[in-house]
Short mmCIF file of C-alpha atoms and ligand atoms in Angstrom, two decimals:
data_model
loop_
_atom_site.label_atom_id
_atom_site.label_comp_id
_atom_site.label_asym_id
_atom_site.label_seq_id
_atom_site.Cartn_x
_atom_site.Cartn_y
_atom_site.Cartn_z
CA MET A 226 70.23 -21.41 99.76
CA GLN A 227 68.81 -24.20 98.42
CA THR A 228 71.13 -26.84 96.31
CA MET A 229 70.33 -28.27 92.64
CA GLN A 230 69.23 -31.16 93.61
CA GLN A 231 67.01 -29.79 95.96
CA GLN A 232 65.67 -27.62 93.35
CA THR A 233 65.01 -29.97 90.99
CA GLU A 234 63.18 -32.18 93.69
CA ALA A 235 61.15 -29.05 94.58
CA GLY A 236 60.33 -28.61 90.76
CA ALA A 237 59.19 -32.35 90.15
CA ARG A 238 56.61 -32.24 93.06
CA TYR A 239 55.36 -28.78 92.33
CA ALA A 240 54.70 -30.17 88.96
CA ARG A 241 53.17 -33.47 90.60
CA CYS A 242 50.58 -31.13 92.63
CA VAL A 243 49.60 -29.98 89.25
CA GLU A 244 48.65 -32.96 87.94
CA ILE A 245 46.95 -34.23 90.53
CA SER A 246 45.14 -30.78 91.23
CA LYS A 247 43.59 -31.13 87.74
CA ARG A 248 43.20 -34.73 88.28
CA VAL A 249 41.15 -34.37 91.26
CA ARG A 250 39.46 -31.21 90.82
CA TRP A 251 35.59 -30.83 91.84
CA GLU A 252 32.39 -28.90 92.20
CA ILE A 253 30.25 -27.47 95.13
CA ASP A 254 27.06 -28.55 93.62
CA ARG A 255 27.79 -31.31 91.22
CA ASP A 256 30.09 -33.18 93.39
CA VAL A 257 29.69 -31.90 97.04
CA PHE A 258 25.83 -31.43 97.60
CA ARG A 259 24.42 -33.15 94.40
CA GLY A 260 21.14 -31.73 95.71
CA ARG A 261 20.66 -33.19 99.03
CA ASP A 262 20.08 -30.88 102.27
CA LEU A 263 21.70 -31.61 105.77
CA ASP A 264 20.14 -34.25 107.40
CA ARG A 265 19.76 -32.94 111.07
CA SER A 266 18.81 -36.91 112.46
CA LYS A 267 22.59 -37.34 111.98
CA LYS A 268 25.86 -36.06 113.42
CA PHE A 269 27.79 -33.23 111.37
CA LEU A 270 31.40 -34.33 113.00
CA PRO A 271 32.67 -37.22 113.92
CA ASP A 272 33.14 -38.62 117.21
CA GLY A 273 36.84 -38.63 117.38
CA LEU A 274 36.93 -34.65 116.24
CA SER A 275 34.09 -33.83 118.90
CA LYS A 276 34.90 -36.09 121.68
CA VAL A 277 31.02 -36.15 122.67
CA SER A 278 31.44 -39.71 123.56
CA GLU A 279 33.48 -38.76 126.61
CA LEU A 280 30.07 -36.80 127.85
CA GLU A 281 28.39 -40.28 129.28
CA PHE A 282 25.71 -38.29 130.80
CA LEU A 283 24.22 -36.87 127.61
CA GLY A 284 21.54 -38.51 125.37
CA GLN A 285 21.84 -39.46 121.70
CA ALA A 286 19.99 -36.59 120.59
CA GLU A 287 21.81 -34.25 122.77
CA LYS A 288 24.98 -35.97 121.51
CA ARG A 289 24.20 -35.36 118.09
CA LEU A 290 23.26 -31.46 118.82
CA LEU A 291 26.88 -30.77 120.13
CA SER A 292 28.11 -32.34 117.11
CA GLN A 293 26.28 -30.37 114.94
CA ILE A 294 27.17 -27.06 116.75
CA GLN A 295 30.62 -27.78 116.48
CA GLY A 296 29.98 -28.72 112.80
CA ARG A 297 28.68 -25.24 112.11
CA THR A 298 31.64 -23.96 114.03
CA TYR A 299 34.07 -26.23 111.84
CA ALA A 300 32.23 -24.47 108.69
CA ASN A 301 32.76 -21.35 110.34
CA ILE A 302 36.42 -21.48 111.09
CA PHE A 303 37.45 -23.21 107.84
CA GLY A 304 35.53 -20.02 106.18
CA LEU A 305 37.99 -17.85 108.19
CA VAL A 306 41.23 -19.56 107.88
CA GLU A 307 40.95 -19.93 104.18
CA ARG A 308 40.66 -16.50 103.68
CA TYR A 309 44.41 -15.91 105.10
CA ILE A 310 45.59 -18.65 103.38
CA ALA A 311 44.42 -17.90 99.68
CA ALA A 312 45.70 -14.41 100.22
CA LYS A 313 48.91 -16.05 101.65
CA VAL A 314 49.38 -18.04 98.80
CA LEU A 315 48.84 -15.57 96.09
CA GLU A 316 51.43 -13.39 98.10
CA LEU A 317 53.88 -16.29 97.65
CA SER A 318 53.35 -16.58 93.84
CA ARG A 319 55.01 -13.66 93.19
CA ASP A 320 58.10 -15.00 93.56
CA HIS A 321 57.39 -17.21 90.57
CA TRP A 322 55.99 -15.12 88.58
CA LEU A 323 59.26 -14.91 86.36
CA GLY A 324 60.39 -18.36 87.49
CA ASP A 325 59.06 -21.74 87.58
CA GLN A 326 55.90 -21.47 85.64
CA THR A 327 54.95 -24.72 87.01
CA ALA A 328 55.04 -23.61 90.50
CA LEU A 329 53.40 -20.64 89.45
CA GLU A 330 50.22 -22.74 88.33
CA ALA A 331 50.59 -25.01 91.49
CA LEU A 332 49.80 -21.77 93.80
CA VAL A 333 47.64 -20.19 91.73
CA ARG A 334 45.18 -23.61 91.47
CA PHE A 335 45.90 -23.81 95.44
CA SER A 336 44.41 -20.36 95.82
CA ASP A 337 41.42 -20.76 93.69
CA GLU A 338 40.77 -23.90 95.36
CA GLU A 339 40.96 -21.80 98.66
CA LEU A 340 38.68 -19.64 97.48
CA LYS A 341 36.33 -22.27 96.27
CA HIS A 342 36.48 -24.06 99.58
CA GLN A 343 35.28 -20.78 101.78
CA GLU A 344 32.17 -20.85 99.46
CA LEU A 345 31.84 -24.15 100.14
CA PHE A 346 31.96 -23.72 103.81
CA ARG A 347 29.92 -20.51 103.50
CA ARG A 348 27.49 -22.93 101.82
CA LEU A 349 27.43 -25.27 104.48
CA GLU A 350 26.69 -22.40 107.24
CA SER A 351 24.03 -20.83 105.28
CA MET A 352 22.37 -24.71 105.33
CA THR A 353 23.08 -24.99 108.89
CA ALA A 354 21.78 -21.85 110.58
CA PRO A 355 18.07 -21.83 109.36
CA ALA A 356 17.82 -25.47 110.51
CA MET A 357 19.23 -24.85 113.83
CA PRO A 358 17.41 -22.75 117.39
CA ALA A 359 18.12 -19.25 117.22
CA GLY A 360 21.10 -17.81 119.29
CA TYR A 361 24.35 -19.49 117.63
CA THR A 362 27.13 -16.60 117.35
CA PHE A 363 30.46 -16.90 115.59
CA VAL A 364 33.04 -14.65 117.41
CA PRO A 365 36.12 -14.52 115.59
CA ARG A 366 35.94 -12.03 112.16
CA PRO A 367 37.52 -13.14 109.12
CA ASN A 368 38.88 -10.04 107.84
CA ASP A 369 40.46 -9.48 111.74
CA VAL A 370 41.76 -12.78 111.90
CA ALA A 371 43.84 -12.49 108.41
CA SER A 372 45.56 -9.43 108.91
CA ALA A 373 46.47 -10.47 112.24
CA VAL A 374 48.06 -13.66 111.08
CA LEU A 375 49.46 -11.94 108.13
CA SER A 376 51.06 -9.22 110.33
CA LYS A 377 53.59 -12.23 110.90
CA CYS A 378 56.34 -13.24 109.42
CA THR A 379 56.15 -15.48 106.15
CA TRP A 380 57.87 -18.57 107.51
CA ALA A 381 55.64 -18.34 110.94
CA VAL A 382 52.17 -18.17 108.60
CA LEU A 383 53.53 -21.02 106.19
CA GLY A 384 54.01 -23.31 109.51
CA LEU A 385 50.91 -22.55 110.91
CA THR A 386 49.50 -23.08 107.34
CA CYS A 387 50.99 -26.52 106.81
CA CYS A 388 49.58 -27.56 110.59
CA ILE A 389 46.34 -26.41 109.44
CA GLU A 390 46.41 -28.37 105.89
CA LEU A 391 47.97 -31.50 107.82
CA PHE A 392 45.14 -31.61 110.18
CA THR A 393 42.35 -31.51 107.27
CA GLN A 394 43.98 -35.14 106.41
CA ALA A 395 44.05 -36.15 110.11
CA HIS A 396 40.06 -35.06 109.96
CA TYR A 397 39.20 -37.00 107.06
CA ARG A 398 40.92 -40.24 108.41
CA GLN A 399 38.65 -39.67 111.45
CA SER A 400 35.44 -39.17 109.33
CA ILE A 401 35.94 -42.44 107.47
CA GLU A 402 35.63 -44.47 111.03
CA PRO A 403 32.74 -46.74 110.79
CA ASP A 404 29.76 -44.89 112.15
CA GLY A 405 26.35 -44.56 110.74
CA GLU A 406 25.31 -41.97 112.62
CA LEU A 407 27.27 -39.71 110.90
CA SER A 408 25.69 -37.24 107.87
CA GLU A 409 26.56 -38.45 104.42
CA LEU A 410 26.88 -34.94 103.31
CA TRP A 411 29.41 -33.89 105.93
CA LYS A 412 31.17 -37.12 105.27
CA ASP A 413 31.65 -35.79 101.52
CA VAL A 414 32.80 -32.66 102.82
CA PHE A 415 35.58 -33.93 104.59
CA ARG A 416 36.16 -36.45 101.72
CA PHE A 417 36.41 -34.03 98.90
CA HIS A 418 38.19 -30.89 101.13
CA TRP A 419 41.07 -33.80 101.78
CA LYS A 420 41.25 -34.73 97.87
CA GLU A 421 42.45 -31.20 97.42
CA GLU A 422 44.05 -30.67 100.66
CA SER A 423 46.58 -33.14 100.35
CA GLN A 424 48.19 -31.18 97.25
CA HIS A 425 47.98 -27.71 99.74
CA ALA A 426 50.13 -29.49 102.51
CA ILE A 427 52.57 -30.56 99.61
CA LEU A 428 52.53 -27.29 98.67
CA ASP A 429 52.89 -25.80 102.37
CA GLU A 430 55.72 -27.85 102.93
CA LEU A 431 57.81 -26.58 99.83
CA GLU A 432 57.05 -23.25 100.26
CA TRP A 433 57.99 -23.18 103.52
CA GLN A 434 61.42 -24.96 103.02
CA ARG A 435 62.10 -22.23 100.45
CA GLU A 436 61.36 -19.50 103.04
CA SER A 437 63.61 -20.77 105.32
CA ALA A 438 66.41 -21.81 103.18
CA LYS A 439 66.68 -17.62 102.61
CA LEU A 440 66.60 -16.79 106.50
CA GLY A 441 69.64 -16.38 108.77
CA SER A 442 69.91 -17.77 112.22
CA GLU A 443 68.02 -14.37 114.07
CA GLN A 444 65.16 -14.06 111.31
CA LEU A 445 64.69 -17.99 111.60
CA ASP A 446 64.59 -17.26 115.60
CA GLN A 447 62.17 -14.54 115.33
CA GLY A 448 60.05 -16.92 112.74
CA VAL A 449 59.62 -19.39 115.70
CA ASP A 450 58.45 -16.57 118.13
CA ASP A 451 55.80 -15.74 115.47
CA LEU A 452 55.01 -19.23 114.87
CA ILE A 453 54.69 -19.78 118.72
CA ALA A 454 52.43 -16.33 118.94
CA LEU A 455 50.42 -17.64 115.78
CA VAL A 456 49.43 -20.63 118.05
CA GLY A 457 48.52 -18.84 120.93
CA ALA A 458 46.08 -16.84 118.83
CA VAL A 459 44.28 -19.52 117.80
CA ASP A 460 44.38 -21.14 121.01
CA GLY A 461 42.87 -17.45 121.91
CA ILE A 462 39.93 -18.15 119.17
CA VAL A 463 39.47 -21.59 120.24
CA GLN A 464 38.83 -20.71 123.87
CA LEU A 465 36.26 -17.97 123.02
CA GLN A 466 34.36 -20.32 120.21
CA ALA A 467 34.32 -23.17 122.84
CA ALA A 468 32.86 -20.87 125.60
CA ALA A 469 30.48 -19.14 123.12
CA ASP A 470 29.20 -22.34 121.83
CA SER A 471 29.30 -24.42 125.57
CA GLU A 472 26.83 -21.66 126.72
CA TYR A 473 24.63 -21.82 123.54
CA PHE A 474 24.37 -25.73 124.00
CA LEU A 475 23.18 -25.50 127.68
CA ARG A 476 20.96 -22.96 126.52
CA VAL A 477 19.30 -25.00 123.75
CA SER A 478 19.68 -28.27 124.70
CA GLY A 479 15.95 -28.23 126.58
CA ARG A 480 17.10 -29.23 129.93
CA SER A 481 18.99 -28.19 133.03
CA PHE A 482 22.54 -29.68 133.83
CA SER A 483 24.04 -29.71 137.23
CA GLN A 484 26.82 -27.42 137.79
CA ALA A 485 29.47 -30.54 137.52
CA GLU A 486 27.83 -31.43 134.13
CA ALA A 487 27.81 -27.71 132.66
CA ASP A 488 31.55 -27.51 133.74
CA ARG A 489 32.33 -31.09 131.82
CA ILE A 490 30.74 -29.71 128.59
CA ARG A 491 33.02 -26.74 128.64
CA LYS A 492 35.71 -28.69 128.93
CA THR A 493 34.98 -31.11 126.78
CA MET A 494 34.22 -28.61 123.81
CA LEU A 495 37.84 -26.75 124.50
CA SER A 496 39.15 -29.99 124.40
CA ALA A 497 38.09 -30.85 121.34
CA TYR A 498 38.48 -27.81 119.66
CA ARG A 499 41.79 -27.59 120.36
CA TRP A 500 42.31 -31.27 119.35
CA GLN A 501 40.35 -30.01 116.01
CA TYR A 502 42.51 -26.82 115.47
CA ILE A 503 45.56 -27.29 116.99
CA ALA A 504 46.66 -30.53 118.30
CA SER A 505 45.93 -32.94 115.43
CA GLY A 506 48.44 -30.92 113.14
CA ALA A 507 50.54 -30.22 115.62
CA GLN A 508 51.23 -33.62 116.76
CA ASP A 509 51.30 -35.08 113.35
CA GLU A 510 53.90 -36.99 112.91
CA ARG A 511 54.55 -35.89 109.17
CA PHE A 512 54.11 -32.03 110.71
CA LEU A 513 56.53 -32.70 113.24
CA LYS A 514 59.57 -34.34 110.57
CA ILE A 515 58.94 -31.20 108.41
CA LEU A 516 59.06 -28.63 111.43
CA GLY A 517 62.14 -30.60 112.82
CA GLY A 518 64.03 -30.42 109.43
CA LEU A 519 64.16 -26.48 109.66
CA VAL A 520 64.79 -25.65 113.01
CA THR A 521 67.25 -26.15 115.80
CA ALA A 522 66.87 -28.83 118.41
CA ASP A 523 66.37 -25.78 121.02
CA GLN A 524 64.23 -24.13 118.74
CA MET A 525 61.97 -27.62 118.42
CA LYS A 526 61.75 -27.69 122.35
CA ARG A 527 60.62 -24.15 122.61
CA ILE A 528 57.59 -24.79 120.32
CA GLY A 529 57.15 -28.07 122.07
CA ALA A 530 57.08 -26.31 125.67
CA ALA A 531 54.53 -23.69 124.35
CA LEU A 532 52.36 -26.73 122.39
CA ALA A 533 52.28 -28.24 125.50
CA THR A 534 50.50 -25.36 127.86
CA ILE A 535 47.63 -25.98 125.33
CA THR A 536 47.49 -29.16 124.41
CA THR A 537 47.68 -31.18 127.80
FE1 LIG B 1307 40.80 -25.65 101.73
FE1 LIG B 1308 44.02 -25.89 101.78
#
Protein backbone atom coordinates (compact mmCIF):
# COMPACT_ATOMS: atom_id res chain seq x y z
CA MET A 1 0.00 0.00 0.00
CA GLN A 2 1.14 3.53 -0.70
CA THR A 3 1.22 5.97 2.24
CA MET A 4 -0.89 9.16 2.30
CA GLN A 5 2.22 11.22 1.68
CA GLN A 6 3.19 9.10 -1.36
CA GLN A 7 -0.33 9.50 -2.75
CA THR A 8 -0.22 13.28 -2.27
CA GLU A 9 3.16 13.53 -3.99
CA ALA A 10 1.93 11.32 -6.83
CA GLY A 11 -1.19 13.51 -7.18
CA ALA A 12 0.96 16.60 -7.65
CA ARG A 13 3.06 14.84 -10.29
CA TYR A 14 -0.03 13.73 -12.28
CA ALA A 15 -1.24 17.35 -12.20
CA ARG A 16 2.11 18.64 -13.40
CA CYS A 17 2.07 16.14 -16.30
CA VAL A 18 -1.36 17.40 -17.38
CA GLU A 19 -0.21 21.00 -17.21
CA ILE A 20 2.94 20.36 -19.29
CA SER A 21 1.08 18.11 -21.72
CA LYS A 22 -1.29 21.00 -22.48
CA ARG A 23 1.56 23.46 -22.84
CA VAL A 24 3.78 21.41 -25.20
CA ARG A 25 0.99 19.88 -27.32
CA TRP A 26 1.98 19.79 -31.02
CA GLU A 27 0.41 18.79 -34.32
CA ILE A 28 2.01 16.56 -36.93
CA ASP A 29 1.61 18.80 -39.97
CA ARG A 30 1.61 22.23 -38.37
CA ASP A 31 4.66 21.68 -36.13
CA VAL A 32 6.65 18.64 -37.25
CA PHE A 33 6.37 18.30 -41.04
CA ARG A 34 5.61 21.95 -41.90
CA GLY A 35 5.22 20.98 -45.57
CA ARG A 36 8.71 19.49 -45.73
CA ASP A 37 9.69 16.26 -47.44
CA LEU A 38 12.51 13.93 -46.42
CA ASP A 39 15.91 15.00 -47.70
CA ARG A 40 17.69 11.87 -48.94
CA SER A 41 21.00 13.74 -48.95
CA LYS A 42 20.91 13.70 -45.13
CA LYS A 43 21.18 11.00 -42.46
CA PHE A 44 18.00 10.06 -40.62
CA LEU A 45 19.52 8.84 -37.35
CA PRO A 46 22.39 10.45 -35.43
CA ASP A 47 25.68 8.50 -35.43
CA GLY A 48 25.36 7.91 -31.68
CA LEU A 49 22.35 5.71 -32.43
CA SER A 50 23.22 4.20 -35.81
CA LYS A 51 26.89 3.45 -34.96
CA VAL A 52 27.74 3.90 -38.67
CA SER A 53 30.99 5.64 -37.75
CA GLU A 54 32.28 2.28 -36.47
CA LEU A 55 32.25 0.98 -40.06
CA GLU A 56 35.30 2.89 -41.30
CA PHE A 57 35.39 1.03 -44.65
CA LEU A 58 32.06 2.60 -45.70
CA GLY A 59 31.98 5.79 -47.78
CA GLN A 60 29.87 8.80 -46.78
CA ALA A 61 26.99 7.85 -49.10
CA GLU A 62 26.98 4.29 -47.73
CA LYS A 63 26.93 5.51 -44.14
CA ARG A 64 24.03 7.77 -45.04
CA LEU A 65 22.12 4.90 -46.66
CA LEU A 66 22.69 2.72 -43.61
CA SER A 67 21.38 5.45 -41.32
CA GLN A 68 18.34 5.92 -43.57
CA ILE A 69 17.53 2.20 -43.44
CA GLN A 70 17.81 2.35 -39.66
CA GLY A 71 15.61 5.46 -39.61
CA ARG A 72 12.93 3.63 -41.54
CA THR A 73 13.09 0.78 -39.05
CA TYR A 74 13.00 3.31 -36.19
CA ALA A 75 9.70 4.68 -37.52
CA ASN A 76 8.32 1.16 -37.85
CA ILE A 77 9.48 0.03 -34.40
CA PHE A 78 7.89 3.07 -32.74
CA GLY A 79 4.68 2.61 -34.70
CA LEU A 80 4.69 -0.89 -33.24
CA VAL A 81 5.56 -0.23 -29.58
CA GLU A 82 3.21 2.73 -29.35
CA ARG A 83 0.33 0.47 -30.31
CA TYR A 84 0.69 -1.70 -27.23
CA ILE A 85 1.52 1.32 -25.02
CA ALA A 86 -1.68 3.16 -25.99
CA ALA A 87 -3.74 0.03 -25.30
CA LYS A 88 -2.08 -0.56 -21.91
CA VAL A 89 -2.50 3.04 -20.80
CA LEU A 90 -6.20 2.95 -21.65
CA GLU A 91 -6.50 -0.22 -19.56
CA LEU A 92 -4.64 1.39 -16.63
CA SER A 93 -6.87 4.45 -16.79
CA ARG A 94 -9.74 2.24 -15.60
CA ASP A 95 -8.30 2.32 -12.07
CA HIS A 96 -8.80 6.11 -12.05
CA TRP A 97 -12.24 6.26 -13.67
CA LEU A 98 -14.04 6.99 -10.44
CA GLY A 99 -11.00 8.20 -8.51
CA ASP A 100 -8.45 10.94 -9.09
CA GLN A 101 -9.76 12.76 -12.17
CA THR A 102 -6.43 14.51 -12.74
CA ALA A 103 -4.64 11.14 -12.94
CA LEU A 104 -7.37 10.02 -15.35
CA GLU A 105 -6.85 13.10 -17.51
CA ALA A 106 -3.08 12.52 -17.50
CA LEU A 107 -3.55 8.97 -18.79
CA VAL A 108 -6.18 9.94 -21.37
CA ARG A 109 -3.80 12.61 -22.73
CA PHE A 110 -0.97 10.05 -22.64
CA SER A 111 -2.91 7.54 -24.79
CA ASP A 112 -4.12 10.28 -27.14
CA GLU A 113 -0.52 11.41 -27.64
CA GLU A 114 0.59 7.83 -28.37
CA LEU A 115 -2.12 7.53 -31.03
CA LYS A 116 -0.77 10.73 -32.59
CA HIS A 117 2.82 9.41 -32.39
CA GLN A 118 1.74 6.22 -34.16
CA GLU A 119 0.36 8.37 -36.96
CA LEU A 120 3.56 10.45 -37.06
CA PHE A 121 5.68 7.32 -37.47
CA ARG A 122 3.29 5.81 -40.06
CA ARG A 123 3.52 9.04 -42.06
CA LEU A 124 7.32 8.94 -41.87
CA GLU A 125 7.30 5.36 -43.15
CA SER A 126 5.00 6.28 -46.04
CA MET A 127 7.27 9.22 -46.96
CA THR A 128 10.37 7.03 -46.77
CA ALA A 129 9.12 3.98 -48.69
CA PRO A 130 8.89 5.53 -52.19
CA ALA A 131 12.22 7.31 -51.76
CA MET A 132 14.24 4.16 -51.06
CA PRO A 133 15.23 1.13 -53.18
CA ALA A 134 12.67 -1.69 -53.28
CA GLY A 135 13.13 -4.77 -51.11
CA TYR A 136 12.96 -3.41 -47.54
CA THR A 137 10.92 -5.55 -45.17
CA PHE A 138 9.75 -4.84 -41.66
CA VAL A 139 9.46 -8.24 -40.07
CA PRO A 140 7.35 -7.89 -36.86
CA ARG A 141 3.57 -7.43 -37.01
CA PRO A 142 2.34 -4.69 -34.64
CA ASN A 143 -0.78 -6.52 -33.48
CA ASP A 144 1.07 -9.82 -32.87
CA VAL A 145 3.72 -8.02 -30.82
CA ALA A 146 1.09 -6.00 -28.92
CA SER A 147 -0.84 -9.16 -28.01
CA ALA A 148 2.32 -10.96 -26.88
CA VAL A 149 3.42 -8.00 -24.70
CA LEU A 150 -0.03 -7.47 -23.21
CA SER A 151 -0.21 -11.16 -22.21
CA LYS A 152 2.44 -10.44 -19.55
CA CYS A 153 1.61 -9.01 -16.12
CA THR A 154 1.01 -5.26 -15.79
CA TRP A 155 4.08 -4.75 -13.59
CA ALA A 156 6.37 -6.12 -16.30
CA VAL A 157 4.61 -4.24 -19.12
CA LEU A 158 5.04 -1.01 -17.17
CA GLY A 159 8.73 -1.80 -16.64
CA LEU A 160 9.28 -2.29 -20.36
CA THR A 161 7.27 0.85 -21.16
CA CYS A 162 9.23 2.97 -18.68
CA CYS A 163 12.44 1.71 -20.28
CA ILE A 164 11.19 2.62 -23.78
CA GLU A 165 9.98 6.07 -22.80
CA LEU A 166 13.22 6.85 -21.04
CA PHE A 167 15.25 5.78 -24.06
CA THR A 168 13.35 8.24 -26.27
CA GLN A 169 14.85 10.90 -23.98
CA ALA A 170 18.34 9.49 -24.53
CA HIS A 171 17.72 9.41 -28.30
CA TYR A 172 16.73 13.07 -28.30
CA ARG A 173 19.95 13.94 -26.46
CA GLN A 174 21.94 12.09 -29.15
CA SER A 175 20.00 13.87 -31.93
CA ILE A 176 21.09 17.31 -30.72
CA GLU A 177 24.81 16.51 -30.88
CA PRO A 178 26.26 18.91 -33.48
CA ASP A 179 25.99 17.19 -36.90
CA GLY A 180 25.26 19.13 -40.11
CA GLU A 181 24.61 15.88 -41.97
CA LEU A 182 21.53 14.97 -39.94
CA SER A 183 18.09 15.56 -41.50
CA GLU A 184 16.36 18.64 -40.05
CA LEU A 185 13.01 16.87 -40.28
CA TRP A 186 14.30 13.86 -38.35
CA LYS A 187 15.82 16.19 -35.71
CA ASP A 188 12.35 17.65 -35.27
CA VAL A 189 10.85 14.16 -34.96
CA PHE A 190 13.22 13.43 -32.07
CA ARG A 191 12.53 16.82 -30.48
CA PHE A 192 8.76 16.78 -30.68
CA HIS A 193 8.57 13.15 -29.62
CA TRP A 194 10.77 13.89 -26.60
CA LYS A 195 8.57 16.84 -25.57
CA GLU A 196 5.59 14.55 -24.95
CA GLU A 197 7.53 11.43 -23.95
CA SER A 198 9.02 13.33 -21.00
CA GLN A 199 5.59 13.31 -19.35
CA HIS A 200 4.98 9.67 -20.35
CA ALA A 201 8.14 8.57 -18.57
CA ILE A 202 6.91 10.23 -15.35
CA LEU A 203 3.47 8.64 -15.70
CA ASP A 204 5.08 5.22 -16.28
CA GLU A 205 7.02 5.67 -13.08
CA LEU A 206 3.90 6.67 -11.12
CA GLU A 207 1.81 3.80 -12.51
CA TRP A 208 4.65 1.31 -12.04
CA GLN A 209 4.99 2.36 -8.39
CA ARG A 210 1.22 2.17 -7.92
CA GLU A 211 1.15 -1.33 -9.41
CA SER A 212 4.14 -2.44 -7.29
CA ALA A 213 2.36 -1.37 -4.11
CA LYS A 214 -0.43 -3.84 -4.91
CA LEU A 215 1.82 -6.88 -5.30
CA GLY A 216 2.93 -9.51 -2.79
CA SER A 217 6.48 -10.87 -2.95
CA GLU A 218 5.58 -13.85 -5.15
CA GLN A 219 3.70 -11.69 -7.63
CA LEU A 220 6.63 -9.29 -7.74
CA ASP A 221 8.96 -12.18 -8.46
CA GLN A 222 6.65 -13.23 -11.31
CA GLY A 223 6.77 -9.65 -12.56
CA VAL A 224 10.56 -9.80 -12.66
CA ASP A 225 10.39 -13.08 -14.66
CA ASP A 226 7.92 -11.49 -17.07
CA LEU A 227 10.08 -8.38 -17.49
CA ILE A 228 13.10 -10.55 -18.31
CA ALA A 229 10.96 -12.47 -20.81
CA LEU A 230 9.75 -9.22 -22.41
CA VAL A 231 13.27 -7.90 -22.82
CA GLY A 232 14.20 -11.25 -24.38
CA ALA A 233 11.25 -10.91 -26.78
CA VAL A 234 12.36 -7.38 -27.75
CA ASP A 235 15.81 -8.79 -28.40
CA GLY A 236 14.28 -11.48 -30.63
CA ILE A 237 12.58 -8.78 -32.72
CA VAL A 238 15.75 -6.70 -32.82
CA GLN A 239 17.81 -9.68 -34.03
CA LEU A 240 15.35 -10.47 -36.84
CA GLN A 241 15.13 -6.87 -38.01
CA ALA A 242 18.89 -6.25 -37.79
CA ALA A 243 19.43 -9.33 -39.99
CA ALA A 244 16.75 -8.20 -42.50
CA ASP A 245 18.15 -4.64 -42.65
CA SER A 246 21.75 -5.84 -43.06
CA GLU A 247 20.81 -8.08 -46.00
CA TYR A 248 18.81 -5.23 -47.55
CA PHE A 249 21.78 -2.86 -47.23
CA LEU A 250 24.15 -5.43 -48.74
CA ARG A 251 21.74 -5.92 -51.69
CA VAL A 252 21.04 -2.26 -52.45
CA SER A 253 24.38 -0.60 -51.62
CA GLY A 254 25.57 -1.06 -55.22
CA ARG A 255 28.90 -2.74 -54.52
CA SER A 256 30.27 -5.96 -53.10
CA PHE A 257 31.85 -6.38 -49.68
CA SER A 258 34.34 -8.96 -48.42
CA GLN A 259 32.96 -11.65 -46.12
CA ALA A 260 34.64 -9.96 -43.15
CA GLU A 261 33.15 -6.55 -44.03
CA ALA A 262 29.66 -8.01 -44.52
CA ASP A 263 29.93 -9.71 -41.13
CA ARG A 264 30.95 -6.42 -39.51
CA ILE A 265 27.95 -4.68 -41.07
CA ARG A 266 25.65 -7.39 -39.64
CA LYS A 267 27.31 -7.19 -36.21
CA THR A 268 27.23 -3.39 -36.06
CA MET A 269 23.56 -3.29 -37.13
CA LEU A 270 22.67 -5.69 -34.31
CA SER A 271 24.65 -3.77 -31.72
CA ALA A 272 23.11 -0.48 -32.92
CA TYR A 273 19.59 -1.91 -32.57
CA ARG A 274 20.33 -3.45 -29.19
CA TRP A 275 21.60 -0.03 -28.08
CA GLN A 276 18.61 1.83 -29.57
CA TYR A 277 15.83 -0.46 -28.33
CA ILE A 278 17.20 -2.01 -25.12
CA ALA A 279 20.44 -0.72 -23.63
CA SER A 280 19.87 3.04 -24.03
CA GLY A 281 16.90 2.57 -21.68
CA ALA A 282 17.98 -0.36 -19.52
CA GLN A 283 21.32 1.27 -18.69
CA ASP A 284 19.78 4.70 -18.14
CA GLU A 285 20.52 6.00 -14.65
CA ARG A 286 16.95 7.10 -14.02
CA PHE A 287 15.54 3.73 -15.15
CA LEU A 288 17.95 1.85 -12.85
CA LYS A 289 16.99 4.11 -9.94
CA ILE A 290 13.24 3.56 -10.43
CA LEU A 291 13.68 -0.20 -10.91
CA GLY A 292 16.03 -0.41 -7.92
CA GLY A 293 13.35 1.20 -5.74
CA LEU A 294 10.83 -1.52 -6.65
CA VAL A 295 12.76 -4.80 -6.53
CA THR A 296 15.02 -6.65 -4.10
CA ALA A 297 18.81 -6.75 -4.54
CA ASP A 298 18.55 -10.38 -5.72
CA GLN A 299 15.90 -9.54 -8.30
CA MET A 300 18.02 -6.63 -9.51
CA LYS A 301 20.93 -9.02 -9.97
CA ARG A 302 18.72 -11.42 -11.91
CA ILE A 303 17.62 -8.64 -14.28
CA GLY A 304 21.22 -7.40 -14.62
CA ALA A 305 22.45 -10.91 -15.53
CA ALA A 306 19.71 -11.29 -18.18
CA LEU A 307 20.56 -7.89 -19.67
CA ALA A 308 24.29 -8.63 -19.68
CA THR A 309 23.73 -11.48 -22.16
CA ILE A 310 22.12 -8.98 -24.55
CA THR A 311 24.05 -5.78 -24.11
CA THR A 312 27.66 -6.97 -23.86
FE1 LIG B 1 5.43 8.16 -28.26
FE1 LIG C 1 5.14 7.60 -24.97
